[in-house]
């Protein structure tokens, strides 16, 4: 198990800075995810850890040893690519064996290790096939097998599941989690899918514009987003964000688009703020009650266990998640924002208050 | 059934054209090769396989066959190796790559006659730049040893760009992630070349070899302009020999026999490569 540390990493391509100073400490055996929209620099950072790209400035340490100047072969990392990067002219067996062949392992060792890994990723029956004869999920397993057979110090995974269909993605997610538990090798995982990041990772770093926006356990990013970007990026469907005004300080009352909400006293306030509320933090009812506000349902999307409902009140739209089943478009509903679940942000800095 | 018959009707014009421009001449040449036919002496009679039997005793034919094989193997081999070197080095990103790529293609873009004349002057014993640069006094095109090699050199200069161009196209199709993956897995660049680049390039290499072997085997204009087949027939290839027999001595029968040999050789080469390709 290896500890990975990044210190002051910056990277420019042709004068454009894509990574603007990243410091990170990834613990031994941790499953760590770089999460962000495309173009945020997360894949570039992964390539820097792999040694495929050189940082413009900054150092990389594996277990306190500086590896910044080591070429990829000497870093002992294994990488899984989005396209899987399988060698089309080799059998599944040879694909998995490739890293061992490079190391000139004996025939006996190769045979044994490949069979072991094939069993681990469920490919025993496909060893003689070519990658072109496999399904997407099976190819994904070959790529994983080729990474595992190395017993590397660090696993690097660049969007490994994004070429799979939705159902398979969830199966493979579970599989990845199981493999990580069994092998407990430090893993750095890159994805743009917040759900994937949340379900897999011990910790997540959210990237945007070449910087880390927030870093911590997934549940913390969900509960206490450090800024508006994280608030909107984590959670599906995304958080509702509305303008809010402070009406009184004692007790603290804010006006969110005409709805008055009393908040806890220990929070920080400004006169003008942005209020964020997740669709699951809005209470919805089909019968009126004095504490609730009236609205009209514009769109209702039944999803089985719950419904996503877009409601309109006072000309504003709000996405709400509800377990009520008898909600139809055009219907009158009543709703309430749960005060302790309201996130407040500074409208200038977009930081959490 | 009706659809099928209709399909044949559409194919008919093309089939007729092919029949007249390829199949008919081919069979006519074969027919001629079974005759003794000298226009000069006004002889024309059927002679069966006599011409073919004569080939084996004809030292000039055997010499031409050997020259052709030597020229083909050496020039195609060199072109492949050099073309690969050029393609690999032009694949790397550097400033001005587009211009360099265009410049590399220049020799191939010149008409063969022009480049042959140019090389003829470069090889010139008294005024040639090659003797001047090397500081020697060799009669390149007049020496039986050098003349054929001089022709090979010219062909390599002229055709390497073509080989490089096709190999470059082949290299571009190989996904970059395969190299990156192999690199992360610890492979050095030589290992990657032998285990990844070369095997993935195999179909393209075979196509290059197919084109180049057939072209080289039928070589005519390059050598004809450069040396005319001399000195003492040491650079005479099958095509040149066939041309001389056919059109300089007007022996239509025997000339056609030599042409048939060229045809059969090229046919075998094609079948050989196409088989390798479809494997």
PDB file of C-alpha atoms in Angstrom, chain A residues 73-281:
ATOM      1  CA  UNK A  73       7.517   2.266 -16.218  1.00  0.00           C
ATOM      2  CA  UNK A  74       9.446   3.005 -13.028  1.00  0.00           C
ATOM      3  CA  UNK A  75       6.509   4.272 -11.000  1.00  0.00           C
ATOM      4  CA  UNK A  76       4.839   0.891 -10.683  1.00  0.00           C
ATOM      5  CA  UNK A  77       1.321   2.163 -11.230  1.00  0.00           C
ATOM      6  CA  UNK A  78      -1.377   0.428 -13.268  1.00  0.00           C
ATOM      7  CA  UNK A  79      -3.846   2.351 -15.330  1.00  0.00           C
ATOM      8  CA  UNK A  80      -7.296   1.534 -16.680  1.00  0.00           C
ATOM      9  CA  UNK A  81      -8.338   3.722 -19.590  1.00  0.00           C
ATOM     10  CA  UNK A  82     -11.797   4.797 -20.646  1.00  0.00           C
ATOM     11  CA  UNK A  83     -11.292   3.103 -24.012  1.00  0.00           C
ATOM     12  CA  UNK A  84      -9.787   0.092 -22.144  1.00  0.00           C
ATOM     13  CA  UNK A  85      -6.750   0.273 -24.479  1.00  0.00           C
ATOM     14  CA  UNK A  86      -6.760  -3.486 -25.062  1.00  0.00           C
ATOM     15  CA  UNK A  87      -4.288  -4.806 -27.610  1.00  0.00           C
ATOM     16  CA  UNK A  88      -6.535  -5.983 -30.463  1.00  0.00           C
ATOM     17  CA  UNK A  89      -3.984  -8.437 -31.887  1.00  0.00           C
ATOM     18  CA  UNK A  90      -3.562 -10.348 -28.621  1.00  0.00           C
ATOM     19  CA  UNK A  91      -5.820 -12.844 -26.893  1.00  0.00           C
ATOM     20  CA  UNK A  92      -7.402 -12.028 -23.554  1.00  0.00           C
ATOM     21  CA  UNK A  93      -4.722 -14.149 -21.928  1.00  0.00           C
ATOM     22  CA  UNK A  94      -1.915 -12.230 -23.628  1.00  0.00           C
ATOM     23  CA  UNK A  95      -3.549  -8.902 -22.826  1.00  0.00           C
ATOM     24  CA  UNK A  96      -3.612  -9.709 -19.141  1.00  0.00           C
ATOM     25  CA  UNK A  97      -0.140 -11.248 -19.340  1.00  0.00           C
ATOM     26  CA  UNK A  98       1.358  -8.204 -21.058  1.00  0.00           C
ATOM     27  CA  UNK A  99       2.749  -6.455 -17.943  1.00  0.00           C
ATOM     28  CA  UNK A 100       4.274  -9.747 -16.800  1.00  0.00           C
ATOM     29  CA  UNK A 101       5.824 -10.407 -20.207  1.00  0.00           C
ATOM     30  CA  UNK A 102       7.354  -6.950 -20.098  1.00  0.00           C
ATOM     31  CA  UNK A 103       8.945  -7.901 -16.786  1.00  0.00           C
ATOM     32  CA  UNK A 104      10.145 -11.154 -18.394  1.00  0.00           C
ATOM     33  CA  UNK A 105       8.466 -13.331 -15.792  1.00  0.00           C
ATOM     34  CA  UNK A 106       8.889 -17.073 -16.308  1.00  0.00           C
ATOM     35  CA  UNK A 107       6.317 -18.970 -18.325  1.00  0.00           C
ATOM     36  CA  UNK A 108       5.159 -20.719 -15.195  1.00  0.00           C
ATOM     37  CA  UNK A 109       4.569 -17.508 -13.229  1.00  0.00           C
ATOM     38  CA  UNK A 110       2.710 -15.870 -16.119  1.00  0.00           C
ATOM     39  CA  UNK A 111       0.407 -18.849 -16.520  1.00  0.00           C
ATOM     40  CA  UNK A 112      -0.391 -18.986 -12.817  1.00  0.00           C
ATOM     41  CA  UNK A 113      -0.883 -15.265 -12.254  1.00  0.00           C
ATOM     42  CA  UNK A 114      -3.049 -14.761 -15.333  1.00  0.00           C
ATOM     43  CA  UNK A 115      -5.323 -17.659 -14.349  1.00  0.00           C
ATOM     44  CA  UNK A 116      -5.634 -16.307 -10.820  1.00  0.00           C
ATOM     45  CA  UNK A 117      -6.554 -12.838 -12.023  1.00  0.00           C
ATOM     46  CA  UNK A 118      -8.914 -14.186 -14.685  1.00  0.00           C
ATOM     47  CA  UNK A 119     -10.793 -16.034 -11.951  1.00  0.00           C
ATOM     48  CA  UNK A 120     -10.923 -12.868  -9.871  1.00  0.00           C
ATOM     49  CA  UNK A 121     -12.519 -10.832 -12.647  1.00  0.00           C
ATOM     50  CA  UNK A 122     -14.589 -13.710 -14.039  1.00  0.00           C
ATOM     51  CA  UNK A 123     -12.889 -14.233 -17.390  1.00  0.00           C
ATOM     52  CA  UNK A 124     -11.747 -17.861 -17.137  1.00  0.00           C
ATOM     53  CA  UNK A 125     -13.874 -18.940 -20.067  1.00  0.00           C
ATOM     54  CA  UNK A 126     -12.717 -16.156 -22.375  1.00  0.00           C
ATOM     55  CA  UNK A 127      -8.928 -16.384 -22.144  1.00  0.00           C
ATOM     56  CA  UNK A 128      -8.448 -17.595 -25.716  1.00  0.00           C
ATOM     57  CA  UNK A 129     -10.682 -14.961 -27.292  1.00  0.00           C
ATOM     58  CA  UNK A 130      -9.670 -11.716 -28.922  1.00  0.00           C
ATOM     59  CA  UNK A 131     -10.958  -8.436 -27.434  1.00  0.00           C
ATOM     60  CA  UNK A 132     -13.153  -7.905 -30.505  1.00  0.00           C
ATOM     61  CA  UNK A 133     -15.106 -11.045 -29.592  1.00  0.00           C
ATOM     62  CA  UNK A 134     -15.999  -9.718 -26.135  1.00  0.00           C
ATOM     63  CA  UNK A 135     -18.860  -7.560 -24.887  1.00  0.00           C
ATOM     64  CA  UNK A 136     -18.222  -4.120 -23.410  1.00  0.00           C
ATOM     65  CA  UNK A 137     -18.396  -5.399 -19.856  1.00  0.00           C
ATOM     66  CA  UNK A 138     -16.001  -8.253 -20.592  1.00  0.00           C
ATOM     67  CA  UNK A 139     -13.512  -5.878 -22.202  1.00  0.00           C
ATOM     68  CA  UNK A 140     -13.734  -3.751 -19.113  1.00  0.00           C
ATOM     69  CA  UNK A 141     -12.852  -6.801 -17.043  1.00  0.00           C
ATOM     70  CA  UNK A 142      -9.838  -7.550 -19.230  1.00  0.00           C
ATOM     71  CA  UNK A 143      -8.598  -4.015 -18.670  1.00  0.00           C
ATOM     72  CA  UNK A 144      -9.087  -4.440 -14.934  1.00  0.00           C
ATOM     73  CA  UNK A 145      -7.375  -7.826 -15.003  1.00  0.00           C
ATOM     74  CA  UNK A 146      -4.387  -6.375 -16.803  1.00  0.00           C
ATOM     75  CA  UNK A 147      -4.106  -3.723 -14.109  1.00  0.00           C
ATOM     76  CA  UNK A 148      -4.555  -6.158 -11.232  1.00  0.00           C
ATOM     77  CA  UNK A 149      -2.032  -8.708 -12.483  1.00  0.00           C
ATOM     78  CA  UNK A 150       0.677  -6.155 -11.851  1.00  0.00           C
ATOM     79  CA  UNK A 151      -0.018  -5.882  -8.117  1.00  0.00           C
ATOM     80  CA  UNK A 152       0.898  -2.226  -8.569  1.00  0.00           C
ATOM     81  CA  UNK A 153       1.523   0.331  -5.843  1.00  0.00           C
ATOM     82  CA  UNK A 154      -1.310   2.513  -7.152  1.00  0.00           C
ATOM     83  CA  UNK A 155      -4.309   1.902  -9.406  1.00  0.00           C
ATOM     84  CA  UNK A 156      -5.246   4.746 -11.703  1.00  0.00           C
ATOM     85  CA  UNK A 157      -8.631   4.604 -13.385  1.00  0.00           C
ATOM     86  CA  UNK A 158      -9.666   7.119 -15.998  1.00  0.00           C
ATOM     87  CA  UNK A 159     -13.459   7.007 -16.386  1.00  0.00           C
ATOM     88  CA  UNK A 160     -13.372   3.217 -16.626  1.00  0.00           C
ATOM     89  CA  UNK A 161     -17.130   2.759 -16.600  1.00  0.00           C
ATOM     90  CA  UNK A 162     -18.297   5.528 -18.902  1.00  0.00           C
ATOM     91  CA  UNK A 163     -18.365   3.366 -22.037  1.00  0.00           C
ATOM     92  CA  UNK A 164     -20.730   0.857 -20.451  1.00  0.00           C
ATOM     93  CA  UNK A 165     -24.515   0.965 -20.517  1.00  0.00           C
ATOM     94  CA  UNK A 166     -26.291   2.136 -17.367  1.00  0.00           C
ATOM     95  CA  UNK A 167     -27.199  -1.274 -16.005  1.00  0.00           C
ATOM     96  CA  UNK A 168     -23.741  -2.739 -16.492  1.00  0.00           C
ATOM     97  CA  UNK A 169     -22.186   0.349 -14.973  1.00  0.00           C
ATOM     98  CA  UNK A 170     -23.922  -0.357 -11.688  1.00  0.00           C
ATOM     99  CA  UNK A 171     -22.837  -4.001 -11.700  1.00  0.00           C
ATOM    100  CA  UNK A 172     -19.234  -3.059 -12.447  1.00  0.00           C
ATOM    101  CA  UNK A 173     -19.356  -0.414  -9.734  1.00  0.00           C
ATOM    102  CA  UNK A 174     -20.117  -3.074  -7.159  1.00  0.00           C
ATOM    103  CA  UNK A 175     -17.421  -5.247  -8.678  1.00  0.00           C
ATOM    104  CA  UNK A 176     -14.854  -2.451  -8.379  1.00  0.00           C
ATOM    105  CA  UNK A 177     -15.764  -1.912  -4.774  1.00  0.00           C
ATOM    106  CA  UNK A 178     -15.360  -5.615  -4.032  1.00  0.00           C
ATOM    107  CA  UNK A 179     -12.003  -5.749  -5.830  1.00  0.00           C
ATOM    108  CA  UNK A 180     -10.762  -2.753  -3.900  1.00  0.00           C
ATOM    109  CA  UNK A 181     -11.763  -4.345  -0.633  1.00  0.00           C
ATOM    110  CA  UNK A 182     -10.024  -7.599  -1.546  1.00  0.00           C
ATOM    111  CA  UNK A 183      -6.816  -6.072  -2.874  1.00  0.00           C
ATOM    112  CA  UNK A 184      -6.760  -2.878  -0.774  1.00  0.00           C
ATOM    113  CA  UNK A 185      -4.467  -1.135  -3.231  1.00  0.00           C
ATOM    114  CA  UNK A 186      -4.465   2.668  -3.214  1.00  0.00           C
ATOM    115  CA  UNK A 187      -6.804   3.704  -6.034  1.00  0.00           C
ATOM    116  CA  UNK A 188      -7.246   7.026  -7.783  1.00  0.00           C
ATOM    117  CA  UNK A 189     -10.412   7.142  -9.810  1.00  0.00           C
ATOM    118  CA  UNK A 190     -11.466   9.816 -12.299  1.00  0.00           C
ATOM    119  CA  UNK A 191     -15.095  10.376 -13.203  1.00  0.00           C
ATOM    120  CA  UNK A 192     -17.607  13.034 -14.136  1.00  0.00           C
ATOM    121  CA  UNK A 193     -20.439  10.989 -12.624  1.00  0.00           C
ATOM    122  CA  UNK A 194     -21.168  12.189  -9.106  1.00  0.00           C
ATOM    123  CA  UNK A 195     -23.196   9.103  -8.292  1.00  0.00           C
ATOM    124  CA  UNK A 196     -20.268   6.848  -9.206  1.00  0.00           C
ATOM    125  CA  UNK A 197     -17.943   8.986  -7.117  1.00  0.00           C
ATOM    126  CA  UNK A 198     -20.239   8.909  -4.111  1.00  0.00           C
ATOM    127  CA  UNK A 199     -20.900   5.195  -4.212  1.00  0.00           C
ATOM    128  CA  UNK A 200     -17.280   4.101  -4.655  1.00  0.00           C
ATOM    129  CA  UNK A 201     -15.012   6.495  -2.842  1.00  0.00           C
ATOM    130  CA  UNK A 202     -13.600   6.886   0.600  1.00  0.00           C
ATOM    131  CA  UNK A 203     -12.923  10.491  -0.295  1.00  0.00           C
ATOM    132  CA  UNK A 204     -13.717  12.697  -3.272  1.00  0.00           C
ATOM    133  CA  UNK A 205     -12.040  15.824  -4.593  1.00  0.00           C
ATOM    134  CA  UNK A 206     -14.314  17.982  -6.738  1.00  0.00           C
ATOM    135  CA  UNK A 207     -12.442  19.750  -9.549  1.00  0.00           C
ATOM    136  CA  UNK A 208     -13.487  22.813 -11.452  1.00  0.00           C
ATOM    137  CA  UNK A 209     -11.425  25.180 -13.554  1.00  0.00           C
ATOM    138  CA  UNK A 210      -8.165  23.436 -12.651  1.00  0.00           C
ATOM    139  CA  UNK A 211      -8.657  23.763  -8.893  1.00  0.00           C
ATOM    140  CA  UNK A 212      -9.965  21.546  -6.136  1.00  0.00           C
ATOM    141  CA  UNK A 213     -13.264  23.006  -4.998  1.00  0.00           C
ATOM    142  CA  UNK A 214     -13.725  20.701  -2.061  1.00  0.00           C
ATOM    143  CA  UNK A 215     -12.193  17.494  -0.795  1.00  0.00           C
ATOM    144  CA  UNK A 216     -13.639  15.072   1.703  1.00  0.00           C
ATOM    145  CA  UNK A 217     -15.860  12.033   2.206  1.00  0.00           C
ATOM    146  CA  UNK A 218     -18.681  11.946  -0.309  1.00  0.00           C
ATOM    147  CA  UNK A 219     -21.387  12.331   2.286  1.00  0.00           C
ATOM    148  CA  UNK A 220     -19.772  15.517   3.585  1.00  0.00           C
ATOM    149  CA  UNK A 221     -19.722  17.016   0.089  1.00  0.00           C
ATOM    150  CA  UNK A 222     -23.385  16.228  -0.128  1.00  0.00           C
ATOM    151  CA  UNK A 223     -24.285  17.577   3.319  1.00  0.00           C
ATOM    152  CA  UNK A 224     -22.020  20.592   3.502  1.00  0.00           C
ATOM    153  CA  UNK A 225     -20.968  21.723  -0.001  1.00  0.00           C
ATOM    154  CA  UNK A 226     -18.224  24.307   0.368  1.00  0.00           C
ATOM    155  CA  UNK A 227     -19.437  26.450  -2.497  1.00  0.00           C
ATOM    156  CA  UNK A 228     -22.120  26.839  -5.086  1.00  0.00           C
ATOM    157  CA  UNK A 229     -20.309  24.759  -7.689  1.00  0.00           C
ATOM    158  CA  UNK A 230     -20.048  21.707  -5.436  1.00  0.00           C
ATOM    159  CA  UNK A 231     -23.607  22.233  -4.271  1.00  0.00           C
ATOM    160  CA  UNK A 232     -24.870  22.100  -7.828  1.00  0.00           C
ATOM    161  CA  UNK A 233     -22.550  19.330  -9.006  1.00  0.00           C
ATOM    162  CA  UNK A 234     -23.210  16.835  -6.223  1.00  0.00           C
ATOM    163  CA  UNK A 235     -26.677  15.414  -5.998  1.00  0.00           C
ATOM    164  CA  UNK A 236     -29.142  14.427  -8.672  1.00  0.00           C
ATOM    165  CA  UNK A 237     -31.290  16.164  -9.709  1.00  0.00           C
ATOM    166  CA  UNK A 238     -29.240  19.219  -8.821  1.00  0.00           C
ATOM    167  CA  UNK A 239     -29.948  21.519  -5.937  1.00  0.00           C
ATOM    168  CA  UNK A 240     -32.448  24.364  -6.416  1.00  0.00           C
ATOM    169  CA  UNK A 241     -30.725  27.717  -6.020  1.00  0.00           C
ATOM    170  CA  UNK A 242     -32.759  30.874  -5.365  1.00  0.00           C
ATOM    171  CA  UNK A 243     -32.129  34.422  -4.264  1.00  0.00           C
ATOM    172  CA  UNK A 244     -32.739  35.087  -0.585  1.00  0.00           C
ATOM    173  CA  UNK A 245     -32.958  38.192   1.619  1.00  0.00           C
ATOM    174  CA  UNK A 246     -32.379  38.520   5.330  1.00  0.00           C
ATOM    175  CA  UNK A 247     -35.579  39.988   6.805  1.00  0.00           C
ATOM    176  CA  UNK A 248     -34.727  40.017  10.493  1.00  0.00           C
ATOM    177  CA  UNK A 249     -31.682  39.046  12.526  1.00  0.00           C
ATOM    178  CA  UNK A 250     -33.252  38.163  15.826  1.00  0.00           C
ATOM    179  CA  UNK A 251     -34.700  35.626  15.287  1.00  0.00           C
ATOM    180  CA  UNK A 252     -33.030  35.086  11.886  1.00  0.00           C
ATOM    181  CA  UNK A 253     -35.655  35.024   9.149  1.00  0.00           C
ATOM    182  CA  UNK A 254     -34.875  34.862   5.434  1.00  0.00           C
ATOM    183  CA  UNK A 255     -37.157  35.525   2.544  1.00  0.00           C
ATOM    184  CA  UNK A 256     -36.665  33.016  -0.251  1.00  0.00           C
ATOM    185  CA  UNK A 257     -38.649  34.309  -3.208  1.00  0.00           C
ATOM    186  CA  UNK A 258     -41.532  35.284  -1.005  1.00  0.00           C
ATOM    187  CA  UNK A 259     -41.360  32.349   1.377  1.00  0.00           C
ATOM    188  CA  UNK A 260     -40.350  33.290   4.925  1.00  0.00           C
ATOM    189  CA  UNK A 261     -38.221  30.740   6.719  1.00  0.00           C
ATOM    190  CA  UNK A 262     -36.893  30.983  10.241  1.00  0.00           C
ATOM    191  CA  UNK A 263     -33.375  29.593  10.545  1.00  0.00           C
ATOM    192  CA  UNK A 264     -31.167  28.487  13.431  1.00  0.00           C
ATOM    193  CA  UNK A 265     -29.396  31.273  15.316  1.00  0.00           C
ATOM    194  CA  UNK A 266     -25.839  29.900  15.095  1.00  0.00           C
ATOM    195  CA  UNK A 267     -25.565  30.436  11.346  1.00  0.00           C
ATOM    196  CA  UNK A 268     -23.853  33.206   9.482  1.00  0.00           C
ATOM    197  CA  UNK A 269     -25.938  35.603   7.374  1.00  0.00           C
ATOM    198  CA  UNK A 270     -25.656  38.372   4.865  1.00  0.00           C
ATOM    199  CA  UNK A 271     -28.289  40.798   3.650  1.00  0.00           C
ATOM    200  CA  UNK A 272     -28.428  39.220   0.247  1.00  0.00           C
ATOM    201  CA  UNK A 273     -27.654  35.552  -0.217  1.00  0.00           C
ATOM    202  CA  UNK A 274     -28.230  32.572  -2.446  1.00  0.00           C
ATOM    203  CA  UNK A 275     -30.271  29.821  -0.856  1.00  0.00           C
ATOM    204  CA  UNK A 276     -29.852  26.241  -2.022  1.00  0.00           C
ATOM    205  CA  UNK A 277     -32.288  23.484  -1.282  1.00  0.00           C
ATOM    206  CA  UNK A 278     -32.110  19.930  -2.567  1.00  0.00           C
ATOM    207  CA  UNK A 279     -35.202  18.439  -4.215  1.00  0.00           C
ATOM    208  CA  UNK A 280     -35.315  15.834  -1.441  1.00  0.00           C
ATOM    209  CA  UNK A 281     -35.354  18.562   1.228  1.00  0.00           C
TER     210      UNK A 281
END
